CSV table of C-alpha atoms in Angstrom, one decimal:
chain,number,residue,atom,x,y,z
A,1,HIS,CA,0.1,-13.8,-11.2
A,2,ASP,CA,-1.9,-16.6,-12.6
A,3,ILE,CA,-5.4,-15.6,-10.6
A,4,ARG,CA,-8.7,-16.1,-12.1
A,5,PRO,CA,-12.0,-14.7,-10.8
A,6,VAL,CA,-13.6,-16.7,-8.1
A,7,VAL,CA,-16.6,-18.9,-9.3
A,8,PRO,CA,-20.1,-17.8,-8.2
A,9,LEU,CA,-20.7,-20.0,-4.9
A,10,SER,CA,-17.3,-19.6,-3.8
A,11,ARG,CA,-16.8,-18.8,0.0
A,12,ARG,CA,-16.2,-15.2,0.6
A,13,CYS,CA,-13.3,-13.6,2.6
A,14,VAL,CA,-13.0,-10.0,3.4
A,15,VAL,CA,-9.3,-8.7,3.2
A,16,LYS,CA,-8.4,-5.2,4.6
A,17,ALA,CA,-5.1,-4.0,3.9
A,18,ARG,CA,-2.5,-1.0,4.8
A,19,PHE,CA,1.2,-0.3,4.4
A,20,VAL,CA,2.9,1.7,7.1
A,21,PRO,CA,6.1,3.9,6.3
A,22,MET,CA,9.1,3.4,8.9
A,23,ARG,CA,9.8,6.9,9.1
A,24,ALA,CA,10.9,8.3,12.7
A,25,GLY,CA,8.7,6.5,15.4
A,26,GLY,CA,7.6,3.5,13.0
A,27,ILE,CA,9.3,0.8,15.0
A,28,GLY,CA,7.7,1.9,18.1
A,29,ALA,CA,4.4,2.2,16.3
A,30,ALA,CA,5.1,-1.1,14.9
A,31,ARG,CA,5.6,-2.6,18.1
A,32,ARG,CA,2.7,-1.3,19.7
A,33,HIS,CA,0.6,-2.9,17.3
A,34,LEU,CA,2.1,-6.2,17.5
A,35,ALA,CA,1.3,-5.8,21.4
A,36,TYR,CA,-2.1,-4.9,20.8
A,37,ILE,CA,-3.0,-7.9,18.6
A,38,GLU,CA,-1.6,-10.2,21.2
A,39,ARG,CA,-3.5,-8.6,23.8
A,40,ASP,CA,-5.7,-10.6,26.2
A,41,GLY,CA,-8.8,-12.8,25.4
A,42,VAL,CA,-8.6,-12.6,21.4
A,43,GLU,CA,-8.0,-16.6,21.2
A,44,GLN,CA,-10.6,-19.1,21.0
A,45,ASP,CA,-10.3,-20.4,24.5
A,46,GLY,CA,-10.3,-16.3,25.6
A,47,SER,CA,-6.7,-16.4,26.3
A,48,LYS,CA,-3.8,-14.0,25.4
A,49,GLY,CA,-3.2,-14.1,21.4
A,50,ARG,CA,-0.2,-15.6,20.2
A,51,LEU,CA,1.9,-14.7,17.5
A,52,PHE,CA,2.8,-17.4,15.0
A,53,ASP,CA,4.2,-17.8,11.5
A,54,GLY,CA,4.5,-20.8,9.2
A,55,HIS,CA,7.0,-23.0,11.5
A,56,GLY,CA,5.2,-22.3,14.8
A,57,ASP,CA,4.7,-19.3,17.6
A,58,VAL,CA,6.9,-16.3,17.2
A,59,ARG,CA,8.5,-14.2,19.9
A,60,ARG,CA,7.4,-10.7,19.5
A,61,ASP,CA,10.6,-8.9,20.3
A,62,GLU,CA,12.4,-11.4,17.7
A,63,PHE,CA,10.0,-10.7,15.1
A,64,ALA,CA,9.8,-7.0,15.9
A,65,ALA,CA,13.5,-6.5,15.8
A,66,PRO,CA,14.6,-3.7,13.4
A,67,ILE,CA,15.8,-4.5,9.7
A,68,ALA,CA,18.2,-2.0,8.1
A,69,ARG,CA,16.7,-0.5,5.0
A,70,GLU,CA,13.3,-1.2,5.9
A,71,GLN,CA,11.1,1.2,4.4
A,72,ARG,CA,7.4,0.1,5.2
A,73,GLN,CA,5.6,-2.9,6.6
A,74,PHE,CA,2.2,-4.4,5.7
A,75,ARG,CA,-0.8,-5.0,7.7
A,76,PHE,CA,-3.8,-7.6,6.8
A,77,ILE,CA,-6.9,-8.3,8.4
A,78,ILE,CA,-7.9,-11.6,6.6
A,79,SER,CA,-11.5,-12.7,7.6
A,80,PRO,CA,-12.9,-15.9,5.7
A,81,GLU,CA,-16.3,-16.6,5.6
A,82,ASP,CA,-17.2,-19.3,8.4
A,83,GLY,CA,-13.6,-18.7,10.1
A,84,ASN,CA,-15.1,-20.4,13.0
A,85,GLU,CA,-15.2,-23.9,11.0
A,86,LEU,CA,-11.5,-23.2,9.6
A,87,ASP,CA,-8.2,-24.3,11.7
A,88,LEU,CA,-7.2,-20.4,11.1
A,89,ARG,CA,-3.8,-21.2,11.7
A,90,ASP,CA,-3.4,-23.8,9.2
A,91,TYR,CA,-5.6,-21.5,6.8
A,92,THR,CA,-3.2,-18.5,7.3
A,93,SER,CA,0.0,-20.6,6.9
A,94,ARG,CA,-1.3,-22.0,3.6
A,95,LEU,CA,-2.7,-18.7,2.5
A,96,MET,CA,0.9,-16.9,3.0
A,97,GLN,CA,2.5,-19.5,1.2
A,98,ARG,CA,0.2,-19.1,-2.1
A,99,MET,CA,1.1,-15.1,-1.4
A,100,GLU,CA,4.9,-16.1,-1.4
A,101,LYS,CA,4.4,-18.0,-4.5
A,102,ASP,CA,2.5,-15.1,-6.2
A,103,LEU,CA,5.4,-12.5,-5.4
A,104,GLY,CA,8.0,-14.8,-6.2
A,105,ARG,CA,9.8,-14.4,-2.8
A,106,GLY,CA,9.9,-15.4,0.7
A,107,LEU,CA,8.5,-13.0,3.0
A,108,ARG,CA,8.9,-12.1,6.8
A,109,TRP,CA,5.3,-12.6,8.2
A,110,ALA,CA,3.7,-13.2,11.4
A,111,ALA,CA,0.2,-13.4,12.4
A,112,VAL,CA,-2.5,-13.4,15.2
A,113,CYS,CA,-5.9,-15.3,15.1
A,114,HIS,CA,-8.8,-13.0,16.6
A,115,TYR,CA,-12.0,-15.3,17.9
A,116,ASN,CA,-13.2,-12.0,20.0
A,117,THR,CA,-15.9,-10.8,17.2
A,118,ASP,CA,-18.7,-12.3,15.3
A,119,ASN,CA,-16.2,-12.6,12.6
A,120,PRO,CA,-13.3,-14.4,13.4
A,121,HIS,CA,-10.2,-12.9,11.7
A,122,VAL,CA,-6.5,-13.1,11.4
A,123,HIS,CA,-4.0,-9.9,11.7
A,124,VAL,CA,-0.9,-10.5,9.6
A,125,VAL,CA,2.0,-8.2,9.7
A,126,VAL,CA,4.6,-8.5,6.5
A,127,ARG,CA,7.9,-6.9,7.1
A,128,GLY,CA,9.3,-4.5,4.2
A,129,VAL,CA,12.5,-6.7,3.6
A,130,ASP,CA,12.3,-10.2,2.7
A,131,ARG,CA,14.1,-13.0,3.8
A,132,ARG,CA,17.0,-12.5,1.4
A,133,GLY,CA,17.0,-8.8,2.0
A,134,ALA,CA,15.4,-7.4,-0.9
A,135,ASP,CA,12.9,-4.5,-0.4
A,136,VAL,CA,9.2,-6.0,-0.5
A,137,ARG,CA,6.8,-4.1,-3.1
A,138,ILE,CA,3.5,-5.6,-3.4
A,139,ASP,CA,1.1,-4.5,-6.3
A,140,ARG,CA,-1.7,-2.4,-5.7
A,141,SER,CA,-4.0,-4.8,-7.7
A,142,TYR,CA,-2.8,-7.7,-5.5
A,143,ILE,CA,-3.7,-6.2,-2.2
A,144,SER,CA,-7.0,-5.0,-3.5
A,145,GLU,CA,-8.0,-8.2,-5.4
A,146,GLY,CA,-5.4,-11.0,-5.3
A,147,LEU,CA,-5.1,-11.9,-1.7
A,148,ARG,CA,-9.0,-11.5,-1.2
A,149,ILE,CA,-9.3,-14.2,-4.2
A,150,ARG,CA,-6.4,-16.2,-3.0
A,151,GLY,CA,-8.3,-16.4,0.6
A,152,GLN,CA,-11.6,-17.2,-1.1
A,153,GLU,CA,-10.3,-20.1,-3.2
A,154,LEU,CA,-8.5,-21.6,0.3
A,155,ALA,CA,-11.6,-21.4,2.1
A,156,THR,CA,-13.9,-22.9,-0.6
A,157,LEU,CA,-11.4,-25.8,-1.0
A,158,GLU,CA,-11.4,-26.2,2.6
A,159,LEU,CA,-15.2,-25.9,3.3
A,160,GLY,CA,-16.7,-26.6,0.0
A,161,PRO,CA,-18.7,-24.0,-2.1
A,162,ARG,CA,-21.7,-22.3,-0.9
A,163,ASN,CA,-25.1,-23.8,-2.2
A,164,GLU,CA,-28.0,-21.8,-3.1
A,165,PHE,CA,-29.6,-21.8,0.1
A,166,ASP,CA,-26.5,-20.3,1.7
A,167,VAL,CA,-26.8,-17.6,-0.8
A,168,SER,CA,-29.9,-16.9,-0.2
A,169,ARG,CA,-29.9,-17.0,3.5
A,170,GLN,CA,-26.8,-14.5,3.4
A,171,LEU,CA,-28.9,-12.2,1.3
A,172,THR,CA,-32.3,-12.5,3.4
A,173,LYS,CA,-30.2,-11.3,6.3
A,174,GLU,CA,-28.4,-8.2,4.4
A,175,VAL,CA,-31.8,-6.9,3.5
A,176,ALA,CA,-32.7,-5.3,6.6
A,177,GLN,CA,-29.3,-4.4,7.6
A,178,GLU,CA,-28.3,-0.5,8.3
A,179,ARG,CA,-24.9,-0.5,6.6
A,180,LEU,CA,-23.6,-1.5,3.3
A,181,THR,CA,-24.0,-4.8,1.9
A,182,THR,CA,-23.3,-7.2,-1.2
A,183,ILE,CA,-26.9,-6.0,-2.3
A,184,ASP,CA,-26.0,-2.3,-2.2
A,185,ARG,CA,-22.5,-2.9,-4.1
A,186,ARG,CA,-24.6,-4.5,-7.1
A,187,LEU,CA,-27.6,-2.0,-7.1
A,188,GLY,CA,-24.7,0.5,-7.1
A,189,GLN,CA,-23.9,-1.0,-10.7
A,190,LEU,CA,-27.0,-0.4,-12.0
A,191,VAL,CA,-27.2,3.4,-11.0
A,192,SER,CA,-27.9,5.3,-14.2
A,193,PRO,CA,-26.4,8.8,-15.3
A,194,MET,CA,-29.4,10.5,-14.1
A,195,GLY,CA,-29.0,8.9,-10.7
A,196,THR,CA,-31.8,6.2,-10.9
A,197,ILE,CA,-32.4,2.5,-10.9
A,198,ASP,CA,-35.0,0.8,-12.9
A,199,MET,CA,-36.7,-2.3,-13.0
A,200,PRO,CA,-35.5,-3.6,-16.4
A,201,ALA,CA,-31.6,-3.2,-15.0
A,202,ILE,CA,-32.6,-5.0,-11.9
A,203,ALA,CA,-34.2,-7.7,-14.0
A,204,ASN,CA,-31.3,-8.1,-16.5
A,205,ALA,CA,-28.2,-7.6,-13.8
A,206,PRO,CA,-26.3,-11.2,-13.6
A,207,ARG,CA,-26.1,-12.2,-9.9
A,208,LEU,CA,-28.6,-9.9,-8.4
A,209,SER,CA,-31.5,-11.8,-7.0
A,210,ARG,CA,-34.6,-9.6,-8.3
A,211,PRO,CA,-36.8,-10.3,-4.8
A,212,HIS,CA,-33.8,-9.4,-2.5
A,213,ALA,CA,-32.9,-6.5,-4.6
A,214,LEU,CA,-36.6,-5.2,-4.2
A,215,ALA,CA,-37.0,-5.9,-0.6
A,216,ARG,CA,-33.7,-3.8,-0.1
A,217,LEU,CA,-35.1,-0.8,-2.0
A,218,ASP,CA,-38.0,-0.9,0.5
A,219,THR,CA,-35.3,-0.8,3.5
A,220,LEU,CA,-33.5,2.0,1.6
A,221,GLU,CA,-36.7,3.8,1.2
A,222,GLN,CA,-37.4,3.4,4.8
A,223,LEU,CA,-33.9,5.0,5.6
A,224,ARG,CA,-34.8,7.5,2.7
A,225,LEU,CA,-31.8,6.7,1.0
A,226,VAL,CA,-33.8,6.4,-2.3
A,227,GLU,CA,-37.1,7.3,-3.4
A,228,ARG,CA,-39.6,5.9,-5.9
A,229,THR,CA,-39.6,8.7,-9.1
A,230,SER,CA,-43.3,7.9,-9.6
A,231,ARG,CA,-45.9,6.8,-7.1
A,232,THR,CA,-48.5,5.7,-9.7
A,233,SER,CA,-45.8,3.5,-11.3
A,234,PRO,CA,-43.2,2.2,-8.8
A,235,THR,CA,-40.6,0.8,-11.2
A,236,SER,CA,-38.1,3.2,-10.9
A,237,TRP,CA,-36.0,4.7,-7.6
A,238,ARG,CA,-33.6,7.8,-7.7
A,239,VAL,CA,-30.6,7.5,-5.0
A,240,ALA,CA,-29.7,9.9,-2.6
A,241,GLU,CA,-26.2,11.4,-3.4
A,242,GLY,CA,-23.7,9.9,-1.3
A,243,TRP,CA,-26.1,7.0,-0.3
A,244,GLN,CA,-23.6,4.3,-0.2
A,245,GLU,CA,-21.0,6.4,2.0
A,246,THR,CA,-24.3,6.9,4.6
A,247,LEU,CA,-24.7,3.4,4.7
A,248,GLN,CA,-21.0,2.9,5.8
A,249,GLN,CA,-21.3,5.3,8.2
A,250,LEU,CA,-24.4,3.6,9.7
A,251,GLY,CA,-22.6,0.6,10.0
A,252,GLN,CA,-19.8,1.7,11.8
A,253,ARG,CA,-21.8,3.6,14.2
A,254,GLY,CA,-23.6,0.5,14.8
A,255,ASP,CA,-20.2,-1.3,15.2
A,256,ILE,CA,-19.5,1.5,17.8
A,257,ILE,CA,-22.8,0.9,19.6
A,258,LYS,CA,-22.2,-3.0,20.0
A,259,ARG,CA,-18.5,-2.4,21.3
A,260,MET,CA,-19.7,0.0,24.0
A,261,HIS,CA,-22.8,-2.2,25.0
A,262,HIS,CA,-20.2,-5.3,25.1
A,263,ALA,CA,-17.8,-3.3,27.0
A,264,LEU,CA,-20.2,-1.7,29.7
A,265,GLN,CA,-22.3,-5.6,29.7
A,266,GLY,CA,-25.4,-3.4,28.9
A,267,ARG,CA,-25.0,-1.1,32.2
A,268,ALA,CA,-25.3,2.2,30.2
A,269,SER,CA,-28.5,4.2,30.3
A,270,SER,CA,-27.6,5.6,26.5
A,271,TYR,CA,-24.9,5.2,23.9
A,272,ARG,CA,-23.3,8.0,21.9
A,273,VAL,CA,-20.1,9.3,19.8
A,274,PHE,CA,-18.5,12.1,20.9
A,275,GLN,CA,-18.8,14.7,18.2
A,276,PRO,CA,-15.7,17.4,18.1
A,277,GLY,CA,-17.1,21.0,18.1
A,278,VAL,CA,-17.3,24.5,19.6
A,279,GLY,CA,-18.1,23.8,23.4
A,280,ALA,CA,-18.2,20.0,23.1
A,281,THR,CA,-17.1,18.2,26.3
A,282,VAL,CA,-17.6,15.1,28.2
A,283,GLU,CA,-16.5,13.9,31.8
A,284,GLY,CA,-16.6,10.6,33.4
A,285,VAL,CA,-14.5,7.4,33.8
A,286,ILE,CA,-12.7,5.5,31.3
A,287,LYS,CA,-14.2,2.0,30.8
A,288,GLN,CA,-11.9,0.5,28.1
A,289,LYS,CA,-9.2,1.7,25.7
A,290,GLY,CA,-9.1,0.3,22.0
A,291,LEU,CA,-8.2,0.5,18.4
A,292,HIS,CA,-11.0,2.2,16.5
A,293,ASP,CA,-9.3,1.2,13.3
A,294,GLU,CA,-7.0,-1.7,14.1
A,295,LEU,CA,-5.0,-1.3,10.8
A,296,ALA,CA,-4.1,2.3,11.2
A,297,GLY,CA,-3.7,1.9,14.9
A,298,ASP,CA,-6.1,4.5,16.1
A,299,PRO,CA,-7.2,4.6,19.4
A,300,TYR,CA,-10.7,5.2,21.2
A,301,VAL,CA,-11.9,5.1,24.6
A,302,ILE,CA,-15.1,4.5,26.2
A,303,VAL,CA,-15.9,7.3,28.6
A,304,GLN,CA,-19.0,6.2,31.1
A,305,THR,CA,-20.7,9.8,32.6
A,306,ALA,CA,-21.9,10.4,36.2
A,307,ARG,CA,-25.4,9.7,34.6
A,308,MET,CA,-24.3,6.1,33.4
A,309,GLU,CA,-24.1,7.4,29.6
A,310,ALA,CA,-21.7,5.8,27.6
A,311,VAL,CA,-19.7,7.9,25.0
A,312,TYR,CA,-17.2,6.7,22.6
A,313,VAL,CA,-14.4,9.4,22.2
A,314,ARG,CA,-11.7,8.9,19.5
A,315,VAL,CA,-8.1,9.9,20.5
A,316,ASP,CA,-4.6,10.0,19.3
A,317,GLN,CA,-1.9,7.6,20.3
A,318,ALA,CA,-0.1,10.1,22.1
A,319,THR,CA,-3.0,10.8,24.4
A,320,ALA,CA,-4.0,7.1,24.5
A,321,ALA,CA,-0.8,6.7,25.8
A,322,THR,CA,-1.4,8.9,28.7
A,323,LEU,CA,-5.0,7.2,29.7
A,324,LYS,CA,-5.6,4.2,31.9
A,325,GLU,CA,-8.9,2.7,32.2
A,326,GLY,CA,-10.6,3.4,35.8
A,327,VAL,CA,-9.4,7.2,35.7
A,328,SER,CA,-11.4,10.0,35.8
A,329,VAL,CA,-10.9,12.3,32.8
A,330,ARG,CA,-12.6,15.5,31.0
A,331,PHE,CA,-12.5,16.0,27.5
A,332,ALA,CA,-12.7,19.5,25.7
A,333,CYS,CA,-12.5,20.7,22.1
A,334,GLU,CA,-10.2,23.3,21.3
A,335,PRO,CA,-10.3,25.1,17.5
A,336,GLN,CA,-7.3,24.5,15.7
A,337,PRO,CA,-6.0,26.6,12.6
A,338,TRP,CA,-5.6,25.2,9.5
A,339,VAL,CA,-2.4,27.2,8.4
A,340,LYS,CA,1.0,25.8,10.1
A,341,ALA,CA,4.3,27.7,9.9
A,342,THR,CA,5.4,24.9,7.7
A,343,ASP,CA,2.9,26.1,4.7
A,344,HIS,CA,4.2,29.8,4.6
A,345,VAL,CA,7.6,28.0,3.8
A,346,ILE,CA,6.3,25.6,1.2
A,347,GLN,CA,4.5,28.4,-0.4
A,348,ARG,CA,7.3,30.7,-0.5
A,349,GLU,CA,9.6,28.3,-1.9
A,350,ALA,CA,7.3,26.8,-4.6
A,351,ALA,CA,6.4,30.3,-5.7
A,352,SER,CA,10.3,31.0,-6.2
A,353,ASN,CA,10.4,28.0,-8.4
A,354,GLY,CA,7.3,28.0,-10.5
A,355,GLY,CA,4.6,26.4,-8.5
A,356,ILE,CA,6.9,23.5,-7.8
A,357,TYR,CA,8.0,22.3,-4.4
A,358,ASN,CA,11.3,20.4,-4.9
A,359,PRO,CA,12.6,18.9,-1.8
A,360,THR,CA,16.3,18.2,-3.4
A,361,ALA,CA,16.8,22.0,-4.1
A,362,HIS,CA,15.2,23.4,-1.0
A,363,LEU,CA,18.2,21.3,0.8
A,364,ARG,CA,20.8,22.5,-1.4
A,365,ILE,CA,19.7,26.1,-0.4
A,366,LEU,CA,19.6,25.5,3.3
A,367,GLY,CA,23.0,24.4,3.3
A,368,ASP,CA,24.3,22.4,6.0
A,369,LYS,CA,24.3,24.5,9.3
A,370,PRO,CA,21.5,24.0,12.0
A,371,ILE,CA,18.4,25.9,11.6
A,372,ALA,CA,16.8,28.0,14.7
A,373,THR,CA,12.9,26.7,14.6
A,374,ASP,CA,10.5,27.5,17.5
A,375,GLY,CA,13.6,28.2,19.7
A,376,ARG,CA,15.7,25.1,19.1
A,377,TRP,CA,18.5,24.0,16.4
A,378,VAL,CA,17.4,21.6,13.9
A,379,SER,CA,19.1,20.3,10.9
A,380,PRO,CA,18.1,21.2,7.5
A,381,GLY,CA,17.3,17.6,6.6
A,382,ALA,CA,14.9,17.6,9.4
A,383,VAL,CA,13.5,20.7,8.1
A,384,VAL,CA,12.9,19.2,4.5
A,385,GLU,CA,11.7,15.9,6.2
A,386,VAL,CA,9.0,18.0,8.2
A,387,ASN,CA,8.1,20.0,4.8
A,388,GLN,CA,7.5,16.6,2.9
A,389,ARG,CA,5.2,15.3,5.8
A,390,ARG,CA,3.1,18.2,5.8
A,391,LEU,CA,2.9,17.9,2.0
A,392,GLU,CA,1.9,14.3,2.1
A,393,ARG,CA,-1.1,15.4,4.4
A,394,LEU,CA,-2.0,18.2,2.2
A,395,ALA,CA,-2.4,15.6,-0.6
A,396,ARG,CA,-4.7,13.8,1.5
A,397,TYR,CA,-6.9,17.0,1.3
A,398,ASN,CA,-6.2,17.4,-2.5
A,399,LEU,CA,-4.5,20.7,-2.0
A,400,VAL,CA,-1.3,20.0,-3.4
A,401,ALA,CA,0.0,17.1,-5.8
A,402,LYS,CA,2.9,15.0,-5.9
A,403,LEU,CA,4.6,14.6,-9.2
A,404,PRO,CA,6.4,11.4,-10.6
A,405,ASP,CA,9.7,12.9,-9.9
A,406,GLY,CA,9.2,13.5,-6.2
A,407,THR,CA,8.4,17.0,-6.5
A,408,TRP,CA,5.3,18.8,-5.3
A,409,ARG,CA,2.5,21.0,-7.3
A,410,VAL,CA,1.8,24.0,-4.9
A,411,PRO,CA,-1.0,26.3,-5.7
A,412,PRO,CA,-0.1,30.2,-5.3
A,413,ASN,CA,-3.0,30.4,-3.2
A,414,LEU,CA,-2.5,27.8,-0.6
A,415,ILE,CA,-2.2,29.8,2.6
A,416,ASP,CA,-5.6,31.5,1.3
A,417,VAL,CA,-7.2,28.1,0.6
A,418,LEU,CA,-6.1,27.1,4.1
A,419,ARG,CA,-8.0,30.0,5.7
A,420,SER,CA,-10.8,29.7,4.0
A,421,ARG,CA,-11.1,26.0,5.2
A,422,GLU,CA,-11.2,27.0,8.9
A,423,ARG,CA,-14.3,28.5,8.1
A,424,THR,CA,-15.6,25.7,6.0
A,425,HIS,CA,-14.1,22.5,7.4
A,426,PRO,CA,-13.4,23.9,11.3
A,427,GLN,CA,-10.6,21.2,13.0
A,428,PHE,CA,-10.6,20.8,16.6
A,429,ARG,CA,-7.8,19.3,19.1
A,430,LEU,CA,-9.0,17.0,22.1
A,431,GLN,CA,-8.0,18.6,25.4
A,432,VAL,CA,-7.6,16.1,28.0
A,433,GLU,CA,-7.7,16.9,31.8
A,434,ARG,CA,-7.5,14.5,35.0
A,435,ALA,CA,-11.2,14.8,36.6
A,436,GLY,CA,-11.7,14.9,40.8
A,437,PRO,CA,-12.2,11.7,42.7
A,438,GLU,CA,-15.7,13.0,43.3
A,439,LEU,CA,-16.7,12.1,39.6
A,440,ASP,CA,-15.8,8.3,40.6
A,441,GLN,CA,-18.3,8.5,43.9
A,442,ARG,CA,-21.0,10.4,41.8
A,443,SER,CA,-20.8,7.3,39.2
A,444,GLU,CA,-20.8,4.7,41.8
A,445,GLU,CA,-23.9,6.4,43.5
A,446,HIS,CA,-26.0,6.5,40.3
A,447,THR,CA,-25.0,3.0,39.6
A,448,SER,CA,-26.6,1.9,42.7
A,449,GLU,CA,-29.5,4.1,42.0
A,450,LEU,CA,-29.9,2.3,38.4
A,451,GLN,CA,-29.8,-1.2,40.2
A,452,SER,CA,-32.2,-0.5,42.9
A,453,LEU,CA,-34.6,1.0,40.0
A,454,THR,CA,-34.3,-2.3,38.2
A,455,ASN,CA,-34.0,-4.8,41.3
């Protein structure tokens, strides 16, 4: 691709991306995602979202129809700076034209514009098979950088570059924010091997305003994420370990609180995020369902307790499908073992093959007869597929490693490592029970009590 770095005063554009494997259940998950982004209240006039492509409106059932040999789908959230000043439909169509030109193929894509947040954005879904029936693969570098640069180019062409006042105003807003900001990313590039940032580095850094950097360091000091290395000569700061991750978590928490405040229109005595743990429970009425991560499809519910406390609870997709707004529920945590029955099979097969689990070799060993597992008969292919899904999950924890030839390196002490994690990194399963109708009555009584106190 002939993609050049953007000029310093270009409009900014945030692009979040995810690819979703189309394994068992993938089509259903993809349809649920499309239904979610087309939900009520997301268009500029507050109406239901409308799916479109480069030619106009698109029917969801037609776009979601299965395509033979589709291995994956790509999901993007594209948020150009000052998106409320753009015709987002036209902007998206032109951006996707540039993407098709960069990739050298016609894509099957559809999008929905969302205006229901402070930053108008677009959800784009790209099918894993192009218009000629070929498999679609997109460079990691294009996903992480190229598409964002194209989005910036297009927004800058449409709205013109930012001026110095715009940049300064944005940086001034960032100084006091309790989230990861542009200033933090630039400060992060100045951290020495000793974990410090000093004044000469700030003074010599390109694209970093010294007054804004120093003001931001004051904020980070108040958050206890940096500290001055010397009180007598405050020209150097030591950063806390994981300071940027902490800022990301603070930002996410702030977004969650805003989401709950909006859902309950401020009618709550307090707000908190449910933290799974031994004995953790919450009981109340479900006030809202939604997606915590709109790309991954991870759901959440907001529960209002009898004492009018708002609690944000993350749930899995299967649980979310059984819950409805207005229903009284009780959530409780149950400890879950790290070791699964599949792990014993994986370790045994790997141990007999020099520490390597080979799916093809394992399938050959199993033969072609059904195997009894948990009281039911399954095919050998299904057994190996379950093993591979488990290995992919273990790889996300850096406990196994996938090799270029599709085999897996498995440590000889995998089971022992997993058992130790039950002590150091406990996992919990969320249990859901329907609560009695008396809870709704108590909640209504408390609402009346709060209203009488505020009137």
